[in-house]
PDB file of C-alpha atoms and ligand atoms in Angstrom:
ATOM      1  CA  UNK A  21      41.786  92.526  48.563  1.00 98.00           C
ATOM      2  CA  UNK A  22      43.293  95.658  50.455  1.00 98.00           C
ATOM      3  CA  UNK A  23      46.851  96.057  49.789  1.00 98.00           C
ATOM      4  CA  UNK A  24      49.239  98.530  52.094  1.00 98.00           C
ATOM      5  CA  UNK A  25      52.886  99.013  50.893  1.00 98.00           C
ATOM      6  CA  UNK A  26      55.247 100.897  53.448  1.00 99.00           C
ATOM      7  CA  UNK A  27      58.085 102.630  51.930  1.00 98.00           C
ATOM      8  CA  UNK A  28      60.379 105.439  51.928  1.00 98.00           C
ATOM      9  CA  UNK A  29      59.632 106.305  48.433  1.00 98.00           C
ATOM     10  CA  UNK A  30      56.289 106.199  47.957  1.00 98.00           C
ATOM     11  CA  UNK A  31      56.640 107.901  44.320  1.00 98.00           C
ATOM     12  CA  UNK A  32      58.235 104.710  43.103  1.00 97.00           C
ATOM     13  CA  UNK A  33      54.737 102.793  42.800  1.00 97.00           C
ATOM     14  CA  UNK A  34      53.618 105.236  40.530  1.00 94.00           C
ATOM     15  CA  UNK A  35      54.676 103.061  37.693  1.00 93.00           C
ATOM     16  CA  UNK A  36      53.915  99.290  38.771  1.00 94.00           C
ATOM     17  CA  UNK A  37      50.673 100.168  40.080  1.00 94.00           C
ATOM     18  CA  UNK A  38      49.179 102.603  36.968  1.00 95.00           C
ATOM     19  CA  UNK A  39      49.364 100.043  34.324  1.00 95.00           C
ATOM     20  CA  UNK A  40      47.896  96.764  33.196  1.00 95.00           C
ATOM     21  CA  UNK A  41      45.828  94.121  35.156  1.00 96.00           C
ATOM     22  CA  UNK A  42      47.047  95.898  38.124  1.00 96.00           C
ATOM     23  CA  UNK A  43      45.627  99.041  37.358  1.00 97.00           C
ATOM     24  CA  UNK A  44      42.184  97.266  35.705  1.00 96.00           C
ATOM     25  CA  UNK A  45      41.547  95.305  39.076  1.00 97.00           C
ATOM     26  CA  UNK A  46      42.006  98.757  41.509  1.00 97.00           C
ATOM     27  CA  UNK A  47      39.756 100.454  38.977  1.00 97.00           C
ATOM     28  CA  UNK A  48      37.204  97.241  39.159  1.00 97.00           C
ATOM     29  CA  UNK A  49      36.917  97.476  42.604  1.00 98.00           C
ATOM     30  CA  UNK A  50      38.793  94.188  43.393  1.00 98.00           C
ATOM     31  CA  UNK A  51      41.730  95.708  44.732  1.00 98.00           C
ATOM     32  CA  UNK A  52      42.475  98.761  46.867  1.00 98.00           C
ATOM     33  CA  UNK A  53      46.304  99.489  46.832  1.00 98.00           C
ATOM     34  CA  UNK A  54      46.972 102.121  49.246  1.00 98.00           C
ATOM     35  CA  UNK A  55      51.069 103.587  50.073  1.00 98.00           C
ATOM     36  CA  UNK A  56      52.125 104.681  52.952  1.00 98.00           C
ATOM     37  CA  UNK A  57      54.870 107.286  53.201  1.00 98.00           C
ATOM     38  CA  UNK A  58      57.717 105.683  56.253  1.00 98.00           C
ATOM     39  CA  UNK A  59      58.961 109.332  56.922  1.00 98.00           C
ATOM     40  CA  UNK A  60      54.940 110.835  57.732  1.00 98.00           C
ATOM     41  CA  UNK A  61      55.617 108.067  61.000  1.00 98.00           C
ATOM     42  CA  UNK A  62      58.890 109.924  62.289  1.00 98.00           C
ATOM     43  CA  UNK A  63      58.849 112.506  64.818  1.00 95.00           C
ATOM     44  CA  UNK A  64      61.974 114.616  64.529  1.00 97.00           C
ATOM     45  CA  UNK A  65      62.409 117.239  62.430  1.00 98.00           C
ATOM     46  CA  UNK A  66      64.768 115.854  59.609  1.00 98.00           C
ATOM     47  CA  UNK A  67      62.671 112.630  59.182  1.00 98.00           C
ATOM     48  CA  UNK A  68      65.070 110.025  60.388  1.00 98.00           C
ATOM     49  CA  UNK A  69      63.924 106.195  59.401  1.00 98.00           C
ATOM     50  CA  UNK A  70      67.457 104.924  59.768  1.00 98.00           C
ATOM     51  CA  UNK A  71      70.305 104.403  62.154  1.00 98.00           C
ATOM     52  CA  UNK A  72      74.080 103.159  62.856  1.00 98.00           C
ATOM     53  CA  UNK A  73      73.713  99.402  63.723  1.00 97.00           C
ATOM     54  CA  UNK A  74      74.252  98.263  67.433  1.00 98.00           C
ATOM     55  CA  UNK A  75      77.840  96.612  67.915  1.00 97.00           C
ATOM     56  CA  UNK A  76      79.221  98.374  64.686  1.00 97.00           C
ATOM     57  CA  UNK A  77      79.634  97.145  61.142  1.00 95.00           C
ATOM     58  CA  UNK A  78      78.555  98.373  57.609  1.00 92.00           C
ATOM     59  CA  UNK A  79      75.687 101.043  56.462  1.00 96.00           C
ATOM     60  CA  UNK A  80      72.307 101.983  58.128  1.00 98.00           C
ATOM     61  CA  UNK A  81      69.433 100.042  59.333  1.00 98.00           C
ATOM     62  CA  UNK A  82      65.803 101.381  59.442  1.00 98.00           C
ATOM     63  CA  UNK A  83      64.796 101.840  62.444  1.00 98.00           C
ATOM     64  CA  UNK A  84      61.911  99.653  64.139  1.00 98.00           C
ATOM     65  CA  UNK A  85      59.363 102.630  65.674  1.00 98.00           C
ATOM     66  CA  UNK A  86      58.366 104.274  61.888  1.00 98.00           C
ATOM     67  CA  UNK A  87      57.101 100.831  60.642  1.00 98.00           C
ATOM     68  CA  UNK A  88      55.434  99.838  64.053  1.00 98.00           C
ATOM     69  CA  UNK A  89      53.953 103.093  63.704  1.00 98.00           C
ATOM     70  CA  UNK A  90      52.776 103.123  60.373  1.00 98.00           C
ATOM     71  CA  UNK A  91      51.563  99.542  61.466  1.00 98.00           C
ATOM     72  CA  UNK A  92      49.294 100.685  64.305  1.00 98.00           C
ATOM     73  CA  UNK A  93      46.545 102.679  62.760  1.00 98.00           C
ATOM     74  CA  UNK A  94      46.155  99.978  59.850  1.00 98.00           C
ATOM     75  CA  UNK A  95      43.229  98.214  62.240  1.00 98.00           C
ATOM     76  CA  UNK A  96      45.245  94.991  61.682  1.00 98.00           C
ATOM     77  CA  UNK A  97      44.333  92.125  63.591  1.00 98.00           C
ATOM     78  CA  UNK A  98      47.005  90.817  66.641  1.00 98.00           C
ATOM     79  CA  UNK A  99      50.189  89.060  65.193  1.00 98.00           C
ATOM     80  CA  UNK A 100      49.073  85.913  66.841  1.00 98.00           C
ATOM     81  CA  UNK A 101      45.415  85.677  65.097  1.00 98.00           C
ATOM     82  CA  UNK A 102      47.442  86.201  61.880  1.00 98.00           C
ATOM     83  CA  UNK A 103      49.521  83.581  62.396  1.00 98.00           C
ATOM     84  CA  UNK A 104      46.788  81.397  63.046  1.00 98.00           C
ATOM     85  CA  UNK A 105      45.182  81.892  60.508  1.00 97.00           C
ATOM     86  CA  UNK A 106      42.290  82.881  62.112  1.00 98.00           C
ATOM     87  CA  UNK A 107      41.860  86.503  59.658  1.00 98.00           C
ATOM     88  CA  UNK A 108      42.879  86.537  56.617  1.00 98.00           C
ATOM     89  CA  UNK A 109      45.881  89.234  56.897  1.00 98.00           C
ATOM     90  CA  UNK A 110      49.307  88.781  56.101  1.00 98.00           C
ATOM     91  CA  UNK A 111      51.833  91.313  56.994  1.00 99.00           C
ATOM     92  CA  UNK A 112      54.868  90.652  54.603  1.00 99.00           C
ATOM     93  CA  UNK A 113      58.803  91.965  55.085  1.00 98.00           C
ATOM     94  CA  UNK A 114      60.564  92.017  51.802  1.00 98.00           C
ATOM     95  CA  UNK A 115      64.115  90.609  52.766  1.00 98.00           C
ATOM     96  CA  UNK A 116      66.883  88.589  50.286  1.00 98.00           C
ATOM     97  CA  UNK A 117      67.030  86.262  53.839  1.00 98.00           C
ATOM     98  CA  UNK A 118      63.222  85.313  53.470  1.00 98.00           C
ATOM     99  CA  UNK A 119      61.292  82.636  52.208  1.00 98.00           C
ATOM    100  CA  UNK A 120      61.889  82.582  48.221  1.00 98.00           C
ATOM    101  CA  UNK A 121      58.374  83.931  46.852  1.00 98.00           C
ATOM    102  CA  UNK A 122      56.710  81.193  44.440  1.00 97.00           C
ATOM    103  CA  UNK A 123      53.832  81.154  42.133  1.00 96.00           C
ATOM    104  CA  UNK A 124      52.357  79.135  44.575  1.00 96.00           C
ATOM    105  CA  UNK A 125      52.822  81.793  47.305  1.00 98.00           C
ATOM    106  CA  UNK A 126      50.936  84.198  44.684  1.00 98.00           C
ATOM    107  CA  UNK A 127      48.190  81.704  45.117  1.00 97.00           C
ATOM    108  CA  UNK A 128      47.869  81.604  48.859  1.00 98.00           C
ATOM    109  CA  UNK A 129      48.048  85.562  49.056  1.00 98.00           C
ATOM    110  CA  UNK A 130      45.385  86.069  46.898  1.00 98.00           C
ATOM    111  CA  UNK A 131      43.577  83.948  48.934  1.00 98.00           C
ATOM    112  CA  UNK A 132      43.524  86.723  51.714  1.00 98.00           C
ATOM    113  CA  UNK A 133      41.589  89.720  52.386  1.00 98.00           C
ATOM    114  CA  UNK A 134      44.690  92.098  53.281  1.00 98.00           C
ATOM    115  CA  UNK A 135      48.299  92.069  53.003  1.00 98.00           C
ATOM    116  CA  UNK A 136      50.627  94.647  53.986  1.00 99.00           C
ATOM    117  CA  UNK A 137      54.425  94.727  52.339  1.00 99.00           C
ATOM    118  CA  UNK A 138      57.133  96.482  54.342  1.00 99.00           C
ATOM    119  CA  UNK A 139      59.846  97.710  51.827  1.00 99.00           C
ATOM    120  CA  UNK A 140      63.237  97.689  53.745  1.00 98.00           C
ATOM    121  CA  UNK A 141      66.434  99.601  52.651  1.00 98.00           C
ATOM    122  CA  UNK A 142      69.756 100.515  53.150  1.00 98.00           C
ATOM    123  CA  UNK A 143      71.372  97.606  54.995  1.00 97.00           C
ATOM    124  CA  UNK A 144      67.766  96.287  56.443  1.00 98.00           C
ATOM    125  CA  UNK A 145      65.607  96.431  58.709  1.00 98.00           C
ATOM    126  CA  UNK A 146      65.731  96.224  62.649  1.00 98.00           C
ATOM    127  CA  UNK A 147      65.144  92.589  63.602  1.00 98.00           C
ATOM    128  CA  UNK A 148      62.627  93.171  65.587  1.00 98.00           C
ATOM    129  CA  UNK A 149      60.324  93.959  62.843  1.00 98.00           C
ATOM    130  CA  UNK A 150      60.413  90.499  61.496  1.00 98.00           C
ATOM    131  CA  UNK A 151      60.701  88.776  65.195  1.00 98.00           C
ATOM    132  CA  UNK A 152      57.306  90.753  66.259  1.00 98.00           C
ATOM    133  CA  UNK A 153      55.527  92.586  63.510  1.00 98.00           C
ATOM    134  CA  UNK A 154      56.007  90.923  60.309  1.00 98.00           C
ATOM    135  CA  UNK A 155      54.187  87.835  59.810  1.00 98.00           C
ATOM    136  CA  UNK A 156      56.550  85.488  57.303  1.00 98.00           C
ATOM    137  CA  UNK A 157      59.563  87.605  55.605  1.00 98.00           C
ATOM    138  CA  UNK A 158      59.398  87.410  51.484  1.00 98.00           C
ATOM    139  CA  UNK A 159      62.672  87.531  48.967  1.00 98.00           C
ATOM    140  CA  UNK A 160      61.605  87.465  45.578  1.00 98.00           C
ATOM    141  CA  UNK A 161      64.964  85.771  44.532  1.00 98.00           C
ATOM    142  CA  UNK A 162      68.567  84.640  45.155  1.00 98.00           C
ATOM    143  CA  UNK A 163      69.956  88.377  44.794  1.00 98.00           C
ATOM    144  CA  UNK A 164      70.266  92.037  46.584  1.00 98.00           C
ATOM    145  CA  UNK A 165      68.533  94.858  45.652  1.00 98.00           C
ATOM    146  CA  UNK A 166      68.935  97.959  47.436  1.00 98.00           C
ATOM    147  CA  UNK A 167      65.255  97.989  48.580  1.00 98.00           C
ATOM    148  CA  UNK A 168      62.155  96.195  48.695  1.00 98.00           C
ATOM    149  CA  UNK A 169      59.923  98.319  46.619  1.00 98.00           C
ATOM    150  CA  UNK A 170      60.769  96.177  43.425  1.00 98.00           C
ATOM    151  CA  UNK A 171      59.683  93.055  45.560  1.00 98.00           C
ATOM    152  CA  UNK A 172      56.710  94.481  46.680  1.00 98.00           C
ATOM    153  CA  UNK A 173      55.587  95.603  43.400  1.00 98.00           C
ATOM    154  CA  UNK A 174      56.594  91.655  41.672  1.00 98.00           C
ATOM    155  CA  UNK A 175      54.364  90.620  44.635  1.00 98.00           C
ATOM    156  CA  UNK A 176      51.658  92.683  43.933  1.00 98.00           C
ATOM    157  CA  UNK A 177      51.703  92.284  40.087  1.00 97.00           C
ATOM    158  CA  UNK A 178      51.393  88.121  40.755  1.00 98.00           C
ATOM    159  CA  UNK A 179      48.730  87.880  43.465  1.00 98.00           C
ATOM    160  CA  UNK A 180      46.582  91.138  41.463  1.00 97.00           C
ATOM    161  CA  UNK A 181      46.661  89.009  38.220  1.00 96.00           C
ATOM    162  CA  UNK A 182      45.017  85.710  40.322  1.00 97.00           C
ATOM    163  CA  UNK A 183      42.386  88.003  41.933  1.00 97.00           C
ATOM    164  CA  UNK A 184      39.159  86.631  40.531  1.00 96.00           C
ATOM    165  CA  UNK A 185      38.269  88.384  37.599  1.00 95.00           C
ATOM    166  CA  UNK A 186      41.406  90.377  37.379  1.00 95.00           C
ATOM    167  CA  UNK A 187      42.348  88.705  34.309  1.00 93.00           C
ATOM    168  CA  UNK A 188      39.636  89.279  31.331  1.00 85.00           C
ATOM    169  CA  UNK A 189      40.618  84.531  30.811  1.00 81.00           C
ATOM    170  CA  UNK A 190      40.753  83.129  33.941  1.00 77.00           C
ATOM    171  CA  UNK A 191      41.613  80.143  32.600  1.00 75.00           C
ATOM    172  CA  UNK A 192      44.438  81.388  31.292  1.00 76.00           C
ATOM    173  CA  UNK A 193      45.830  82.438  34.500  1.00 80.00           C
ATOM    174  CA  UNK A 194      45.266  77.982  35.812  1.00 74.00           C
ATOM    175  CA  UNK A 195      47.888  77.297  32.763  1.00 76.00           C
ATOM    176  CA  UNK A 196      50.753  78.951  33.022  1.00 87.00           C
ATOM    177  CA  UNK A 197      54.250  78.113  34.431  1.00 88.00           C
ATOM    178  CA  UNK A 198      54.830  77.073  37.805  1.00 89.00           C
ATOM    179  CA  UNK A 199      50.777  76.861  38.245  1.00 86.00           C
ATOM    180  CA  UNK A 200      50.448  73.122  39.732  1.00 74.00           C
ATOM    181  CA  UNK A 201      46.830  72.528  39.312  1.00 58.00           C
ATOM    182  CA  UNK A 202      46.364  73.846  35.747  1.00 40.00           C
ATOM    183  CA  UNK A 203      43.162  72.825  34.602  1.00 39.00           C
ATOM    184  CA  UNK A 204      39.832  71.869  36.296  1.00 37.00           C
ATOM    185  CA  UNK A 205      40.048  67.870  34.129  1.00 36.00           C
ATOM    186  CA  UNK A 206      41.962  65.146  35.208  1.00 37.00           C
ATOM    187  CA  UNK A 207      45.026  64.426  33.230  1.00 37.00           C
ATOM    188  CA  UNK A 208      45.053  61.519  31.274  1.00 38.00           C
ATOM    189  CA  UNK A 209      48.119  59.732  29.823  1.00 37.00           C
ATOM    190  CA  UNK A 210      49.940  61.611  27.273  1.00 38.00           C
ATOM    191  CA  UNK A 211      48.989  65.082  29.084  1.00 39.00           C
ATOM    192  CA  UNK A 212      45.311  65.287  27.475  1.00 40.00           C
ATOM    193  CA  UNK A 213      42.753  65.909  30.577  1.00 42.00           C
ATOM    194  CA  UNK A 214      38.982  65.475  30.454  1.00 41.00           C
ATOM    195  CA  UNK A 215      38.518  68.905  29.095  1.00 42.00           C
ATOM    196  CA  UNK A 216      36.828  68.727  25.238  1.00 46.00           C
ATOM    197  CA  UNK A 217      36.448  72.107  24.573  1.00 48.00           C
ATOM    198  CA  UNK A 218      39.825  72.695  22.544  1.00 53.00           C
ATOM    199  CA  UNK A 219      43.027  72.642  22.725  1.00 54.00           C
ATOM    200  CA  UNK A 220      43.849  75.682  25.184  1.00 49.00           C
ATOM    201  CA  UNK A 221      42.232  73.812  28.540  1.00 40.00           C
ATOM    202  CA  UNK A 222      43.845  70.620  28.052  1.00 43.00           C
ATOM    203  CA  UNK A 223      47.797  71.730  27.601  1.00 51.00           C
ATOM    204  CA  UNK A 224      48.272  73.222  31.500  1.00 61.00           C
ATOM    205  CA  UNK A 225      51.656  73.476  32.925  1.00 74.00           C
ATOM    206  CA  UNK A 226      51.311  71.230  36.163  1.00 81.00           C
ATOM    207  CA  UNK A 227      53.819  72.720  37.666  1.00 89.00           C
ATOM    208  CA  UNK A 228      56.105  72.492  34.140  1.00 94.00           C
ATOM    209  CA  UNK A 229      56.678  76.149  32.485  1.00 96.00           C
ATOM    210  CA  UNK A 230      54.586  77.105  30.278  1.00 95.00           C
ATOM    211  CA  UNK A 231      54.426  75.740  26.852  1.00 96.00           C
ATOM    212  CA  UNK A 232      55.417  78.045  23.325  1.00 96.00           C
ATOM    213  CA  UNK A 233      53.110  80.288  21.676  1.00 96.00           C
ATOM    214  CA  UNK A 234      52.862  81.515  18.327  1.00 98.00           C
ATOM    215  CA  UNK A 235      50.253  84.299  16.694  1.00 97.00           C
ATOM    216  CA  UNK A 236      49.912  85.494  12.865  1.00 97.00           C
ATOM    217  CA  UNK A 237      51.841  85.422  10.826  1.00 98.00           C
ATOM    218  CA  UNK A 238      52.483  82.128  10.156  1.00 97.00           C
ATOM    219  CA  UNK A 239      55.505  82.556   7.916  1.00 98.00           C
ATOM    220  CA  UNK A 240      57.897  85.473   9.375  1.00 98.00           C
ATOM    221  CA  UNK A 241      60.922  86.249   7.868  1.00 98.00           C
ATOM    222  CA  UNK A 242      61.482  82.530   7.212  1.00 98.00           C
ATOM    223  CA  UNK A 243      60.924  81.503  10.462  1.00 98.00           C
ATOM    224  CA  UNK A 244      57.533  79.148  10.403  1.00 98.00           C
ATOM    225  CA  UNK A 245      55.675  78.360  12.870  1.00 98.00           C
ATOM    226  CA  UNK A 246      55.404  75.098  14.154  1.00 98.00           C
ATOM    227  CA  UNK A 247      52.840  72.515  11.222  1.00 98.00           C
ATOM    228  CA  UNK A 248      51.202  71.180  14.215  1.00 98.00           C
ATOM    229  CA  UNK A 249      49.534  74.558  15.307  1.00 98.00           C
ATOM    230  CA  UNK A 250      47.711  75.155  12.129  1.00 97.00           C
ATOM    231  CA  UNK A 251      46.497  72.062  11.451  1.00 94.00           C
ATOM    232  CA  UNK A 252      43.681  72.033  13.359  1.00 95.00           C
ATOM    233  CA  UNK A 253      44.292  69.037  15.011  1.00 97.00           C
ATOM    234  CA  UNK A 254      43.206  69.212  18.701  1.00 97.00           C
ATOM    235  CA  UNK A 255      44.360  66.273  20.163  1.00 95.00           C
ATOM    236  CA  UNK A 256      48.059  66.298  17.923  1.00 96.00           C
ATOM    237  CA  UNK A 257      48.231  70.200  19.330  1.00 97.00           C
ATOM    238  CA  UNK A 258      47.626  69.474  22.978  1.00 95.00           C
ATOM    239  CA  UNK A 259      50.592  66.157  22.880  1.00 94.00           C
ATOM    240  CA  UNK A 260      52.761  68.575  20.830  1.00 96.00           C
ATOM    241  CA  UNK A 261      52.631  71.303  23.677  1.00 96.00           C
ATOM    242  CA  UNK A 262      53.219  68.753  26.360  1.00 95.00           C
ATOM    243  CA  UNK A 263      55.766  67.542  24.726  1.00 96.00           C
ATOM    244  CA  UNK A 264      57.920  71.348  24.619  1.00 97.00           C
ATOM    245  CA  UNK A 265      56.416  72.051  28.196  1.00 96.00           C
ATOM    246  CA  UNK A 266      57.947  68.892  29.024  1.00 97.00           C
ATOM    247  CA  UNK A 267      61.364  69.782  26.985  1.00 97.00           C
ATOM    248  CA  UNK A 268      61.792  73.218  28.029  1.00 97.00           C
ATOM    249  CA  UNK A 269      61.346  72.467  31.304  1.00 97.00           C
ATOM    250  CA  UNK A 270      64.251  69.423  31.583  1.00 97.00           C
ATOM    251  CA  UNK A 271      66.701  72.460  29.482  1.00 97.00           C
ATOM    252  CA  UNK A 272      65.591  75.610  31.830  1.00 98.00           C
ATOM    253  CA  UNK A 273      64.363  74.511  35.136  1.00 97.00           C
ATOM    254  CA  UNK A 274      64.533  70.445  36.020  1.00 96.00           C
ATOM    255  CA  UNK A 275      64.104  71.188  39.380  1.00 96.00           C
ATOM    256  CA  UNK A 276      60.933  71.712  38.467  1.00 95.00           C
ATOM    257  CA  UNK A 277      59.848  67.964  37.299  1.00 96.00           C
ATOM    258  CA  UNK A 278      60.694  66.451  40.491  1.00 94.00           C
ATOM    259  CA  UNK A 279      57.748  67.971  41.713  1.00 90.00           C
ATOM    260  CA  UNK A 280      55.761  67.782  38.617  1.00 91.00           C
ATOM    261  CA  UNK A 281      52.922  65.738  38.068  1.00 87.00           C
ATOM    262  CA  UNK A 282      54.055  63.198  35.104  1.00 93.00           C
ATOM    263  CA  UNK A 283      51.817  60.791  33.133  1.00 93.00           C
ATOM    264  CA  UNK A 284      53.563  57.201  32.302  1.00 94.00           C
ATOM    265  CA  UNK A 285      54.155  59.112  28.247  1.00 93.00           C
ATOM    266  CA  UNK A 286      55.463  62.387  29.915  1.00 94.00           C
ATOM    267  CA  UNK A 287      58.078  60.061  31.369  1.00 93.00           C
ATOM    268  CA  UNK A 288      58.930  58.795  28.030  1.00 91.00           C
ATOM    269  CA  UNK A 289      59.242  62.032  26.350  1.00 88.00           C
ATOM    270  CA  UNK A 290      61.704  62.796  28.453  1.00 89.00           C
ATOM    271  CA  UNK A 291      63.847  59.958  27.927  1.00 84.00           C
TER     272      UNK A 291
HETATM  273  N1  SAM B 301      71.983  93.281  54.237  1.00 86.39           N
HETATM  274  C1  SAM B 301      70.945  92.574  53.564  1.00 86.39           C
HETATM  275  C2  SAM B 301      71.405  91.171  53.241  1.00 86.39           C
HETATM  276  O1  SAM B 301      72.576  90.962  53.004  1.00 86.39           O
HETATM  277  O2  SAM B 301      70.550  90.268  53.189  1.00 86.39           O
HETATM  278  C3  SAM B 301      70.536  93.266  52.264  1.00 86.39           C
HETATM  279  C4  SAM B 301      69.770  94.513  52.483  1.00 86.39           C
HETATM  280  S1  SAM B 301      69.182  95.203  50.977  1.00 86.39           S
HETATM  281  C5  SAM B 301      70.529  96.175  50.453  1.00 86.39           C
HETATM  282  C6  SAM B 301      67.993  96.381  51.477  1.00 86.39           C
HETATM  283  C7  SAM B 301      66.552  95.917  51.406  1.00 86.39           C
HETATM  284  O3  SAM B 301      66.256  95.525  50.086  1.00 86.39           O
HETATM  285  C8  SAM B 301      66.176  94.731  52.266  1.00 86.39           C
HETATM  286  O4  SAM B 301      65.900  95.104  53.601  1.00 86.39           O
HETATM  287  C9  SAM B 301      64.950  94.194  51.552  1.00 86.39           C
HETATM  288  O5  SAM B 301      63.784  94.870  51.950  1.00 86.39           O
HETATM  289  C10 SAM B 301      65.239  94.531  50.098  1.00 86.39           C
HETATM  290  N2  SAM B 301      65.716  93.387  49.327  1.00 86.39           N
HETATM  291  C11 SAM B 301      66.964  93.178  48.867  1.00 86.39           C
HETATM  292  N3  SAM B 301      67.042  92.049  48.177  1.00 86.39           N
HETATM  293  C12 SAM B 301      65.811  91.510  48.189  1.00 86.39           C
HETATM  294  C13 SAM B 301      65.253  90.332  47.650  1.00 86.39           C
HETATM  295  N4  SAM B 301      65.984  89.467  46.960  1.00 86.39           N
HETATM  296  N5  SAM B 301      63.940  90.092  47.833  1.00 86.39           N
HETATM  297  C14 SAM B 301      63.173  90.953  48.534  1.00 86.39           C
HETATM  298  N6  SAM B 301      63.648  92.092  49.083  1.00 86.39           N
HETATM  299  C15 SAM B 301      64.953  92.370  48.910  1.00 86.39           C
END
């Protein structure tokens, strides 16, 4: 996958985009992460990307001819093949008005061969950008930051990780929370799938969070971890971990069951 980020501070990526799985899949070749600097695409001499709103108000706006700039040279197929689906390019405006950004959105992006993030500041970004550049407009939650670089960097970080072979256990990455189709075997009543091989493959989220884990030691300050886990005991291990999957979803997030897939026993654990 080719990644572009536009931004006014490129230096900011330094971090996200040196460390971790990140890092591992740019130096494997899977993806190319490049940053463009928003300023290099102005054409006076102090820089300018932003300017006073039309018909007054509050703060600055960037200004739409930098980012349609920047845009241009990226060889980037037309806005209307995109949205057809017809390449497999995405071009992405971080905004707190856009579409909230799922796991499942992770999914579909790494799906594609390119995606290009536009970071917006200040009080946003020209309209026009997102009426005739941008593709589908991205908020990575129900707050305001100042800018969009911490977006485009959460963005990054969850479609890098699904990138085949980015992640050393791929099954690991079909597991986790919010990840709907969690396993390759069809689950059975009680949460157990057609899986054999162990506990880990049968005990996906289906769209629950994610359920607890525990590592060495087993006794920690007087805090034990759970009997079930050391037992050995594949099948008790994989109902136990529905079972909290199930539970700590209803506490943190039961928005989340309506669209879960629930066997007849999830239902009663629940109850
Ligand atoms: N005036 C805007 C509003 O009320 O929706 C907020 C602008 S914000 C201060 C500046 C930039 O930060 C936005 O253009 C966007 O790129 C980014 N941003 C802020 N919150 C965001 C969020 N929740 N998700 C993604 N990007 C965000």
């Amino acid at each position: 996958m080719k990644a572009d980020i536009v931004t006014i501070f490129p230096d900011f990526f330094r971090g996200p985009l040196e460390y971790g799985i990140t890092r591992r899949a740019q130096e494997m070749g899977l993806a190319k992460i490049e940053v463009h600097d928003l300023r290099r695409f102005t054409h006076d001499r102090h820089r300018t990307v932003d300017d006073r709103p039309f018909g007054g108000g509050e703060g600055m706006v960037l200004k739409p001819e930098p980012i349609f700039d920047c845009l241009q040279p990226l060889g980037l197929a037309s806005r209307e093949r995109r949205l057809d689906g017809a390449v497999g390019e995405s071009v992405i405006l971080l905004s707190a008005q856009g579409e909230r950004f799922t796991q499942k959105l992770a999914a579909e992006l790494a799906k594609l061969e390119r995606i290009v993030l536009i970071c917006g500041r200040y009080e946003g970004v020209d309209e026009r950008v997102a009426d005739f550049l941008a593709d589908r407009e991205l908020s990575i939650g129900d707050y305001v930051l100042s800018g969009g670089e911490l977006g485009a960097a959460v963005i990054l970080e969850a479609v890098t990780r699904l990138l085949p072979g980015a992640v050393g256990n791929e099954a690991s990455t079909r597991q986790e929370s919010f990840t709907a189709q969690a396993t390759g075997g069809e689950v059975r009543e009680g949460g157990e799938d057609t899986e054999k091989d162990g506990p880990d493959s049968t005990c996906g989220s289906n769209g629950l969070l994610d359920y607890p884990h525990y590592t060495r030691p087993a006794e920690f300050r007087g805090m034990s971890v759970p009997e079930v886990l050391i037992n050995g005991n594949h099948q008790q291990i994989r109902r136990w971990r529905r079972e909290q999957a199930l539970k700590k979803t209803l506490r943190n997030r039961p928005d989340l069951l309506e669209s879960a897939t629930l066997s007849d026993e999830d239902k009663k654990l629940l109850i």
